[in-house]
Structure formats: structure tokens, C-alpha cells
Amino acid sequence: MIHIPKGTKDVLPSRSHLWQFIERTARETAELFAFKEIRTPVFEHTELFQRGVGDTTDIVTKEMYTFLDKGGRSVTLRPEGTAGVARSFIENGMAGGVLPAKLYYLISAFRYERPQAGRLREFHQFGVELYGAAGPQADAETILLADLFLRRLGLKQIKLELNSIGCRQCRTAYNEALRDYFRPHLEEMCADCRARFEKNPMRMLDCKEEGCRRITAGAPRILDYLCADCRAHFEEVRSLLDAAGVAYEVNPSIVRGLDYYSRTVFEFTTSAAGAQGTVCGGGRYDSLLEQMGERAVPAVGFAAGLERLLMVLEAEGVPMPEENRADCYLLGMDEVSRRQCFLLAASLRRAGIPCEVDLMDRSVKSQFKYADKTGARFVAVVGESELSAGAAEVKDMRTSSSERVAFEQLAQYIFAHKNKN
Ligand code: HAM
């Protein structure tokens, strides 16, 4: 027996409607803000992520599914969506098109992490990217989109944490301050942090090691090092969120696990789903496109993890849609009636009514049992007398009442009655 790879999950038919609910809500919310879907490949040239996501991140140094294809090229399964979308934006000349470009995606992504609840090796994201708008209103609108998405799902116990990590200019001064602070503690810090010290000391603030966290708790805060422009930008994002009634907390320790961010960064977190509490993360990344060899195009976006959202929805007990069910089960009592049911089913489906017929040669009794188990609202019984009357005996499984309905009226009848109690 071959088992499913570690860190991956099947979505079984009994749960796929929950996924569809989240995906539908994502699409509808993105479209409320006039974002359009973009689809990019599952794998890209490895270099895209090394340059895009950043070669000091855990994702690039430890977690990528990288392999040589049969032509000897190094390719990588996407660990996230932003780099691929940025590549596509550049490659398809979207910077010369209508701006802002407002794009969304629903994707699977791959990271070789230690699997646990809410942390998988293949996981799914709903993400949005907005290109071309540099002002704080674009940041605020992106955050509003994420907020509305979470609200439309029905989540209540979600907290928005906000920070600004400034621009390259503020970060030069800040990185020096961080190095001065960390230098006397380096011996006590983990090997990763010692490696980050020279290359990217801000990444040390994201370390999960207990010993390191104690030290980083006293580190200087980026908000004290913002230049005037970055400070004004952050103030305006905050004031727009205040005006829109979106509650947030400024958390200076949010630095994000990817290198491309500048200015606004944010995370939506919850304590309802155990250790993996970040359901959504994003921010502004004005220098990514330039780093990828293109002219600078301001950008902001986020991605939400669908597995984590589902965990939180269930932990919070949020009401979700029920499983999809057929409206009608067509039950033939004998050979000839079964044939009639087969034809009736075909015409109901053409009319847009989900229905089922027996494909297992079951007895009348076990057909009833099956129909009951699948939760079909109506069972249309056809036997000898119904055949000669040209009408089915339609049982409403919810009320247990029955009615004779002419074959050609069946679709209309079901349409008219299916939403009644
Ligand atoms: P990220 O914070 O790496 O950001 O991932 C976004 C979300 O994906 C996380 O908040 C989490 O819910 C989910 N996620 C990440 N890793 C896993 C995992 N191993 N298992 C389950 N869920 C996971 C990004 O990916 C950026 N591209 C977001 C972005 C878009 N920034 C700007 N635009």
C-alpha cells in the first residue's frame, strides 16, 4: 500500500464543499474590489524565488522543493504566489497596461517544513497583488479586502497586527542599531541568527528559538527609525483603517518571513487554531520588481492560508454551508420503470436539477435507504401504475408527504418546491 506523502492532505468529498465555500468567498470578495484572477505555473525557475523571496529567508534556504528537470534545468515548486505573479506581470508587459493591476489567485504552494496542525508541505493560499499604486490608500484597500474576506467567512476572533518596516534608507540605520544591540549577545544566539547577523539582522527578530526570543524582545524597534516619508505613509494607512472602522494593533515585532517587503506589513492572527495562528499575511513590496530586473513598480498584497482558515472556522464553530445534495432521487420499481427513471433523470439535468438514479441494481427498499442516506430532498417513485398514468409519485423526504406529478411537470414541481420547508 502506498501512502500519502508526509505533510500533504486529501480533501475528501465529505469536506470539499467547505473548501468550495472558502474559495467562493475569496473570489466574490476579490471581485467586490474589482480584482481579476491570474493563474501562473506551479513550478518556476529556481532563480525566481532565490531573487524574489530572498536568499536569507527560511523558505529559500531550507524549504524549497527544488529539482533538476530532465533537461538539467533547476526548477522549484512555488513556495508562495507573489514571485510568480510578479514575473508574469513583468513578462506580459502589464506595467504598460491599465494600472493599477489588481490580481488575485487561489493556488497550492509547497514548503518543506516540519508538518504539524496548520503547517503542511503542500498548502493552499488565496492571495491578491496590487501593482502600480504607491500611496497609503492602496495598502489600506488591500487590508480592507483581507478584512472583508475574513468577515464574509464568518470569522470573529481575528486580530489584525500592523507594522511598518520602512524603506531601504530607514533600514540601513535600523540594521546598524540592531547589529549594535545583538553583537554582545551573539554567542548565546542560534546558528541561524549568527548567520543572519551580517546579511539581514532584521530576520533575527523572526527567530522562533526560545533563547533568541528572549534577546530579541529588548531589541530596538523599527518604528523609531522610520524616515519622514515612511512615517507619514504609515500614519495615513492607520488613519484610513481608523476611518473605515477596521481595528488593528501596531506590533513592531512583525517583520514577515519573506525579504521583499517595505513599509506596511500586516498579519491577521487568531488563537483559535493552536500554534499556527497566522491565517493571513502581507504588505507592501515596492522594490521586488526592480530586484527582478525591471523598473520599480510599487506593489502591495497578501495571502491567506486556506487550511488554517478552515481550522479556525471549525474551531470557532462558524456555521458553514451543508454538503451538496441531489434534489431528487428517481426510483424505478421494475425493469421498465428504471428505464423511464433513467430518461427522466436526463431531462431533469438538462433543466438544471441535480438528481440521481440507481446504478447498482438495488432493490426498492435499499434504493429508498440510499436516497435517504444521500439526503435527496425528493424521491420520485415510478412503478407500473405510475408508468401507465404518465406521472411519478413524488415523496418530499423532509415532510414525508407525497404527490402525483406528471413526468413533464417534474422539473417545474421540484423547482417550485425545493426551497420550501
Ligand atoms: P506567508 O506569510 O509566507 O506570505 O504565507 C501566507 C499565509 O499562508 C500564512 O499566513 C499561512 O496562513 C499560510 N501558510 C504559509 N505556510 C504554510 C504552511 N506550511 N502550511 C499551511 N499554511 C501556510 C506569503 O506567502 C506572501 N506571498 C504573501 C504576500 C502576497 N505578500 C504580498 N503579497
Coordinates of C-alpha atoms and ligand atoms in Angstrom, one line a residue:
M1 CA 0.0 0.0 0.0
I2 CA 1.4 3.4 -1.0
H3 CA 0.6 6.2 1.5
I4 CA 0.0 9.9 1.0
P5 CA 3.3 11.9 1.3
K6 CA 4.0 13.4 4.7
G7 CA 2.7 17.0 5.1
T8 CA 0.0 16.6 2.4
K9 CA -3.7 16.0 2.7
D10 CA -6.5 14.7 0.6
V11 CA -9.7 16.9 0.5
L12 CA -12.3 14.1 0.8
P13 CA -15.7 14.5 -0.9
S14 CA -17.4 14.9 2.5
R15 CA -15.4 18.1 3.1
S16 CA -14.9 19.5 -0.4
H17 CA -18.0 21.8 0.0
L18 CA -16.2 23.6 2.8
W19 CA -13.2 24.3 0.6
Q20 CA -15.6 25.5 -2.1
F21 CA -17.2 27.8 0.4
I22 CA -13.9 29.4 1.2
E23 CA -12.9 29.6 -2.4
R24 CA -16.2 31.1 -3.4
T25 CA -16.0 33.7 -0.7
A26 CA -12.4 34.5 -1.8
R27 CA -13.4 35.0 -5.4
E28 CA -16.5 37.1 -4.5
T29 CA -14.6 39.3 -2.2
A30 CA -11.8 39.9 -4.7
E31 CA -14.4 40.7 -7.3
L32 CA -16.1 43.2 -5.0
F33 CA -12.8 45.2 -5.2
A34 CA -12.6 44.6 -9.0
F35 CA -9.6 42.3 -8.8
K36 CA -9.2 39.7 -11.6
E37 CA -7.9 36.2 -11.4
I38 CA -4.4 35.3 -12.6
R39 CA -3.0 31.8 -12.9
T40 CA 0.7 31.1 -13.1
P41 CA 2.7 27.8 -13.3
V42 CA 3.1 25.5 -10.3
F43 CA 6.8 25.5 -10.9
E44 CA 9.2 28.3 -11.9
H45 CA 12.9 28.6 -12.5
T46 CA 14.6 28.3 -9.1
E47 CA 16.3 31.6 -9.5
L48 CA 13.0 33.5 -9.4
F49 CA 12.4 32.5 -5.8
Q50 CA 16.1 33.0 -4.8
R51 CA 15.9 36.5 -6.1
G52 CA 12.3 37.2 -5.4
V53 CA 11.6 35.7 -1.9
G54 CA 15.2 36.3 -0.8
D55 CA 18.2 34.1 -0.1
T56 CA 18.3 34.8 3.6
T57 CA 14.8 33.5 4.2
D58 CA 14.0 30.1 5.7
I59 CA 11.8 29.5 2.7
V60 CA 14.7 29.7 0.2
T61 CA 17.5 28.3 2.4
K62 CA 15.6 25.3 3.8
E63 CA 12.2 24.8 2.5
M64 CA 12.1 24.7 -1.3
Y65 CA 11.1 21.7 -3.4
T66 CA 13.9 22.2 -5.9
F67 CA 15.0 19.6 -8.5
L68 CA 16.6 19.3 -11.9
D69 CA 14.2 18.6 -14.7
K70 CA 15.2 16.1 -17.5
G71 CA 16.8 19.0 -19.4
G72 CA 19.1 19.7 -16.5
R73 CA 17.3 23.0 -15.5
S74 CA 16.8 23.8 -11.8
V75 CA 13.1 24.3 -11.2
T76 CA 11.2 24.8 -7.9
L77 CA 7.6 24.2 -6.9
R78 CA 6.3 27.6 -5.9
P79 CA 6.6 28.2 -2.1
E80 CA 4.3 31.2 -2.4
G81 CA 2.4 33.1 -5.1
T82 CA 3.9 36.6 -5.2
A83 CA 7.2 35.9 -7.1
G84 CA 5.4 34.1 -9.9
V85 CA 2.7 36.8 -10.3
A86 CA 5.4 39.5 -10.3
R87 CA 7.3 37.5 -13.0
S88 CA 4.1 37.2 -15.1
F89 CA 3.3 40.9 -14.6
I90 CA 6.8 41.8 -16.0
E91 CA 6.8 39.2 -18.7
N92 CA 3.4 40.2 -20.1
G93 CA 4.2 43.9 -20.1
M94 CA 1.4 44.7 -17.6
A95 CA 3.3 47.7 -16.4
G96 CA 2.4 49.3 -19.8
G97 CA -1.2 48.4 -19.4
V98 CA -4.0 49.7 -17.3
L99 CA -2.8 50.5 -13.7
P100 CA -3.3 49.7 -11.0
A101 CA -3.2 46.0 -12.0
K102 CA -5.4 44.2 -9.4
L103 CA -4.8 40.4 -9.4
Y104 CA -5.9 37.5 -7.2
Y105 CA -5.1 33.8 -7.2
L106 CA -6.1 30.6 -5.5
I107 CA -3.2 28.3 -5.5
S108 CA -1.4 25.4 -3.9
A109 CA 2.1 26.1 -2.6
F110 CA 4.9 23.9 -1.4
R111 CA 7.3 24.3 1.5
Y112 CA 9.5 21.5 3.0
E113 CA 8.5 22.3 6.7
R114 CA 8.1 20.1 9.7
P115 CA 4.4 19.2 9.4
Q116 CA 2.0 19.9 12.3
A117 CA -1.6 21.1 12.6
G118 CA -2.0 24.0 10.2
R119 CA 1.5 23.6 8.8
L120 CA 1.7 21.4 5.7
R121 CA 4.2 20.8 2.9
E122 CA 1.5 21.3 0.3
F123 CA -0.9 24.0 1.3
H124 CA -3.3 26.4 -0.3
Q125 CA -3.5 30.2 -0.5
F126 CA -5.9 32.9 -1.5
G127 CA -3.7 35.8 -2.5
V128 CA -4.0 39.3 -4.0
E129 CA -1.4 41.6 -5.6
L130 CA -2.0 45.2 -6.5
Y131 CA 0.6 46.8 -8.8
G132 CA 1.2 50.4 -9.7
A133 CA -0.2 52.3 -6.7
A134 CA 2.3 53.8 -4.3
G135 CA 0.0 55.7 -1.9
P136 CA -1.2 54.5 1.5
Q137 CA -4.7 54.1 0.2
A138 CA -3.6 51.0 -1.8
D139 CA -2.3 49.5 1.4
A140 CA -5.5 50.3 3.3
E141 CA -7.7 48.9 0.5
T142 CA -5.7 45.7 0.4
I143 CA -6.1 45.3 4.1
L144 CA -9.8 46.1 3.8
L145 CA -10.1 43.3 1.2
A146 CA -8.5 40.8 3.6
D147 CA -10.6 42.0 6.4
L148 CA -13.9 41.7 4.4
F149 CA -12.9 38.3 3.2
L150 CA -12.4 37.0 6.8
R151 CA -15.7 38.7 7.9
R152 CA -17.6 37.2 5.0
L153 CA -16.4 33.8 6.0
G154 CA -17.9 34.5 9.4
L155 CA -14.7 34.7 11.5
K156 CA -14.9 36.8 14.6
Q157 CA -11.9 36.2 16.8
I158 CA -9.3 37.5 14.4
K159 CA -6.8 40.2 15.2
L160 CA -5.1 42.5 12.7
E161 CA -1.5 43.2 13.6
L162 CA 0.2 46.1 11.7
N163 CA 3.7 47.4 11.4
S164 CA 5.9 49.4 9.1
I165 CA 9.4 48.1 8.3
G166 CA 10.4 51.3 6.4
C167 CA 12.3 51.7 3.2
R168 CA 15.9 50.8 2.3
Q169 CA 17.0 54.1 3.7
C170 CA 15.4 53.7 7.1
R171 CA 16.6 50.1 7.3
T172 CA 20.2 50.9 6.8
A173 CA 20.2 52.9 10.1
Y174 CA 18.0 50.4 11.8
N175 CA 20.2 47.4 10.7
E176 CA 23.2 49.2 12.3
A177 CA 21.2 49.7 15.5
L178 CA 20.2 46.0 15.5
R179 CA 23.8 44.9 15.0
D180 CA 25.0 47.1 17.8
Y181 CA 22.3 45.6 20.1
F182 CA 22.9 42.0 19.1
R183 CA 26.7 42.0 18.9
P184 CA 27.2 41.4 22.7
H185 CA 24.6 38.5 22.7
L186 CA 25.7 36.7 19.5
E187 CA 27.4 33.9 21.5
E188 CA 24.1 33.0 23.1
M189 CA 22.1 33.0 19.9
C190 CA 21.3 30.1 17.5
A191 CA 23.5 29.4 14.4
D192 CA 20.8 30.7 12.1
C193 CA 20.7 34.1 13.9
R194 CA 24.5 34.3 13.8
A195 CA 24.3 33.8 10.1
R196 CA 21.6 36.4 9.8
F197 CA 23.6 38.9 11.8
E198 CA 25.7 40.2 8.9
K199 CA 23.3 39.5 6.0
N200 CA 20.0 40.6 7.3
P201 CA 19.8 41.3 11.1
M202 CA 16.0 42.1 10.9
R203 CA 15.4 38.4 10.1
M204 CA 16.7 37.7 13.7
L205 CA 13.6 39.3 15.1
D206 CA 11.5 36.5 13.5
C207 CA 13.5 33.6 15.2
K208 CA 11.4 31.1 16.9
E209 CA 14.1 29.8 19.3
E210 CA 13.2 30.5 22.9
G211 CA 16.7 31.7 23.8
C212 CA 16.8 34.1 20.8
R213 CA 13.3 35.4 21.5
R214 CA 14.3 36.5 25.0
I215 CA 17.1 38.5 23.5
T216 CA 15.1 39.9 20.6
A217 CA 12.4 41.1 23.0
G218 CA 14.7 44.0 24.0
A219 CA 15.9 44.9 20.5
P220 CA 15.5 48.4 19.1
R221 CA 12.2 49.0 17.2
I222 CA 11.9 49.8 13.6
L223 CA 9.2 52.4 14.2
D224 CA 11.7 54.6 15.9
Y225 CA 13.9 54.6 12.8
L226 CA 11.4 55.4 10.1
C227 CA 12.2 58.3 7.7
A228 CA 9.7 61.1 7.4
D229 CA 8.1 59.7 4.3
C230 CA 7.7 56.2 5.7
R231 CA 6.4 57.7 8.9
A232 CA 3.8 59.8 7.0
H233 CA 2.8 56.8 4.9
F234 CA 2.2 54.6 8.0
E235 CA 0.2 57.4 9.7
E236 CA -2.1 57.6 6.7
V237 CA -2.6 53.8 6.4
R238 CA -3.6 53.9 10.1
S239 CA -5.8 56.8 9.7
L240 CA -7.6 55.2 6.7
L241 CA -8.1 52.0 8.7
D242 CA -9.4 54.0 11.7
A243 CA -11.8 55.8 9.4
A244 CA -13.0 52.5 7.9
G245 CA -13.6 51.1 11.3
V246 CA -11.0 48.3 10.9
A247 CA -9.5 47.6 14.3
Y248 CA -5.8 46.8 14.5
E249 CA -2.9 46.7 16.9
V250 CA 0.6 48.1 16.0
N251 CA 3.0 45.3 16.6
P252 CA 6.6 46.3 16.0
S253 CA 7.9 42.7 16.0
I254 CA 6.0 41.8 12.8
V255 CA 8.8 41.6 10.2
R256 CA 7.4 38.8 7.9
G257 CA 9.3 35.8 6.7
L258 CA 10.0 37.0 3.2
D259 CA 12.6 39.6 2.1
Y260 CA 10.6 41.6 -0.4
Y261 CA 8.7 43.8 2.0
S262 CA 9.0 47.6 2.6
R263 CA 6.8 50.0 4.6
T264 CA 3.5 48.4 5.6
V265 CA 3.4 44.8 6.8
F266 CA 0.5 43.1 8.4
E267 CA -0.8 39.8 9.7
F268 CA -4.2 38.5 10.7
T269 CA -3.8 36.2 13.7
T270 CA -6.0 34.1 15.9
S271 CA -5.5 32.0 19.0
A272 CA -8.3 29.6 17.9
A273 CA -6.2 27.3 15.8
G274 CA -3.3 26.4 18.1
A275 CA 0.3 27.3 17.4
Q276 CA -0.1 28.2 13.7
G277 CA -2.1 31.4 14.4
T278 CA -1.3 33.5 11.4
V279 CA -4.1 33.0 8.9
C280 CA -3.2 35.8 6.5
G281 CA -0.1 37.9 5.9
G282 CA 1.1 40.5 3.5
G283 CA 2.4 44.0 3.0
R284 CA 3.9 46.5 0.6
Y285 CA 6.9 45.4 -1.6
D286 CA 8.0 48.3 -3.7
S287 CA 11.4 47.0 -4.6
L288 CA 10.6 43.5 -5.7
L289 CA 10.1 44.2 -9.4
E290 CA 13.2 46.3 -9.6
Q291 CA 15.2 43.5 -7.9
M292 CA 13.8 41.2 -10.6
G293 CA 15.5 43.3 -13.2
E294 CA 12.6 45.6 -14.1
R295 CA 11.9 49.2 -13.4
A296 CA 10.4 49.9 -10.0
V297 CA 6.7 49.3 -9.7
P298 CA 5.1 49.9 -6.3
A299 CA 3.1 46.8 -5.1
V300 CA 1.1 45.6 -2.2
G301 CA -0.6 42.3 -1.5
F302 CA -1.4 39.5 0.9
A303 CA -2.0 35.7 1.1
A304 CA -4.3 33.7 3.4
G305 CA -3.7 30.0 4.2
L306 CA -6.9 28.0 3.4
E307 CA -6.1 25.1 5.6
R308 CA -5.6 27.4 8.6
L309 CA -8.8 29.3 7.8
L310 CA -10.8 26.0 7.7
M311 CA -9.2 25.0 11.1
V312 CA -10.3 28.4 12.6
L313 CA -13.8 28.3 11.1
E314 CA -14.3 24.9 12.7
A315 CA -12.7 25.9 16.0
E316 CA -14.9 28.9 16.2
G317 CA -18.0 26.9 15.3
V318 CA -18.8 29.2 12.4
P319 CA -21.9 28.0 10.5
M320 CA -20.9 26.8 7.1
P321 CA -22.9 25.5 4.1
E322 CA -24.1 21.9 4.1
E323 CA -22.9 19.3 1.8
N324 CA -24.2 19.5 -1.8
R325 CA -27.1 17.1 -2.3
A326 CA -29.1 16.0 -5.3
D327 CA -32.6 17.5 -5.3
C328 CA -34.2 14.3 -6.5
Y329 CA -33.7 10.6 -6.5
L330 CA -35.6 8.7 -9.2
L331 CA -36.6 5.3 -8.0
G332 CA -37.7 2.7 -10.5
M333 CA -39.7 -0.3 -9.1
D334 CA -39.1 -2.7 -12.1
E335 CA -37.1 -3.0 -15.2
V336 CA -39.3 -0.8 -17.4
S337 CA -39.7 1.9 -14.7
R338 CA -36.0 2.0 -14.2
R339 CA -35.6 2.9 -17.9
Q340 CA -38.2 5.6 -17.5
C341 CA -36.2 7.0 -14.5
F342 CA -33.0 7.0 -16.5
L343 CA -34.7 9.2 -19.1
L344 CA -36.4 11.4 -16.5
A345 CA -33.1 12.0 -14.9
A346 CA -31.6 13.1 -18.2
S347 CA -34.3 15.6 -18.7
L348 CA -34.2 16.9 -15.1
R349 CA -30.5 17.5 -15.5
R350 CA -31.0 19.3 -18.8
A351 CA -33.4 21.6 -16.8
G352 CA -30.6 22.1 -14.3
I353 CA -31.9 19.9 -11.5
P354 CA -29.3 17.7 -9.7
C355 CA -30.7 14.2 -9.5
E356 CA -29.7 10.6 -9.3
V357 CA -30.8 7.2 -10.4
D358 CA -29.8 3.7 -9.3
L359 CA -26.7 2.4 -10.9
M360 CA -26.2 -0.6 -8.6
D361 CA -29.3 -2.7 -9.4
R362 CA -30.6 -2.2 -5.9
S363 CA -34.0 -3.5 -4.5
V364 CA -36.7 -0.9 -3.9
K365 CA -36.1 -1.0 -0.2
S366 CA -32.4 -0.4 -0.5
Q367 CA -32.9 2.4 -3.1
F368 CA -35.0 4.1 -0.5
K369 CA -32.3 3.6 2.1
Y370 CA -29.7 5.0 -0.3
A371 CA -31.9 8.0 -1.2
D372 CA -32.4 8.7 2.5
K373 CA -28.6 8.5 3.2
T374 CA -27.6 10.8 0.4
G375 CA -30.2 13.4 1.7
A376 CA -32.0 13.9 -1.6
R377 CA -35.0 16.2 -0.9
F378 CA -37.4 14.3 -3.2
V379 CA -37.8 10.7 -4.2
A380 CA -39.8 10.3 -7.4
V381 CA -41.1 6.7 -7.4
V382 CA -42.1 5.1 -10.7
G383 CA -43.8 1.7 -10.9
E384 CA -46.3 0.0 -13.2
S385 CA -49.3 2.2 -12.2
E386 CA -47.2 5.5 -12.4
L387 CA -46.0 4.4 -15.9
S388 CA -49.5 4.0 -17.2
A389 CA -50.6 7.3 -15.6
G390 CA -47.5 9.1 -17.0
A391 CA -46.8 10.6 -13.6
A392 CA -44.4 9.8 -10.7
E393 CA -45.3 9.5 -7.0
V394 CA -43.1 12.3 -5.5
K395 CA -42.2 12.0 -1.9
D396 CA -40.9 15.0 0.0
M397 CA -38.4 13.4 2.3
R398 CA -38.5 16.4 4.6
T399 CA -42.3 16.4 5.3
S400 CA -43.0 12.7 4.3
S401 CA -45.9 13.9 2.2
S402 CA -46.4 12.5 -1.3
E403 CA -48.0 13.9 -4.5
R404 CA -48.5 12.6 -8.0
V405 CA -46.7 14.7 -10.6
A406 CA -46.9 14.3 -14.3
F407 CA -43.5 13.3 -15.8
E408 CA -43.4 16.5 -17.9
Q409 CA -44.2 18.7 -14.8
L410 CA -41.5 17.1 -12.7
A411 CA -38.8 19.7 -13.2
Q412 CA -41.2 22.6 -12.6
Y413 CA -42.5 20.9 -9.5
I414 CA -39.1 20.4 -8.0
F415 CA -38.0 24.0 -8.8
A416 CA -41.2 25.3 -7.2
H417 CA -40.9 23.1 -4.0
K418 CA -37.3 22.6 -3.3
N419 CA -36.8 25.8 -1.2
K420 CA -40.0 25.3 0.8
N421 CA -39.8 23.7 4.2
Ligands
HAM1 P1 3.3 33.9 4.0 O1 3.2 34.7 5.3 O2 4.6 33.1 3.8 O3 3.2 35.0 2.9 O4 2.1 33.0 3.8 C1 0.8 33.5 3.8 C2 -0.1 32.5 4.6 O5 0.0 31.2 4.0 C3 0.3 32.3 6.0 O6 -0.3 33.4 6.8 C4 -0.4 31.0 6.4 O7 -1.8 31.2 6.7 C5 -0.2 30.3 5.1 N1 0.9 29.3 5.1 C6 2.2 29.6 4.9 N2 2.9 28.5 5.1 C7 2.1 27.5 5.3 C8 2.2 26.1 5.6 N3 3.4 25.5 5.5 N4 1.1 25.3 5.8 C9 -0.1 25.9 5.8 N5 -0.3 27.2 5.6 C10 0.8 28.0 5.4 C11 3.3 34.8 1.6 O8 3.2 33.7 1.1 C12 3.3 36.0 0.7 N6 3.4 35.7 -0.7 C13 2.0 36.9 1.0 C14 2.0 38.1 0.1 C15 1.4 38.3 -1.0 N7 2.7 39.2 0.4 C16 2.5 40.1 -0.6 N8 1.7 39.6 -1.4

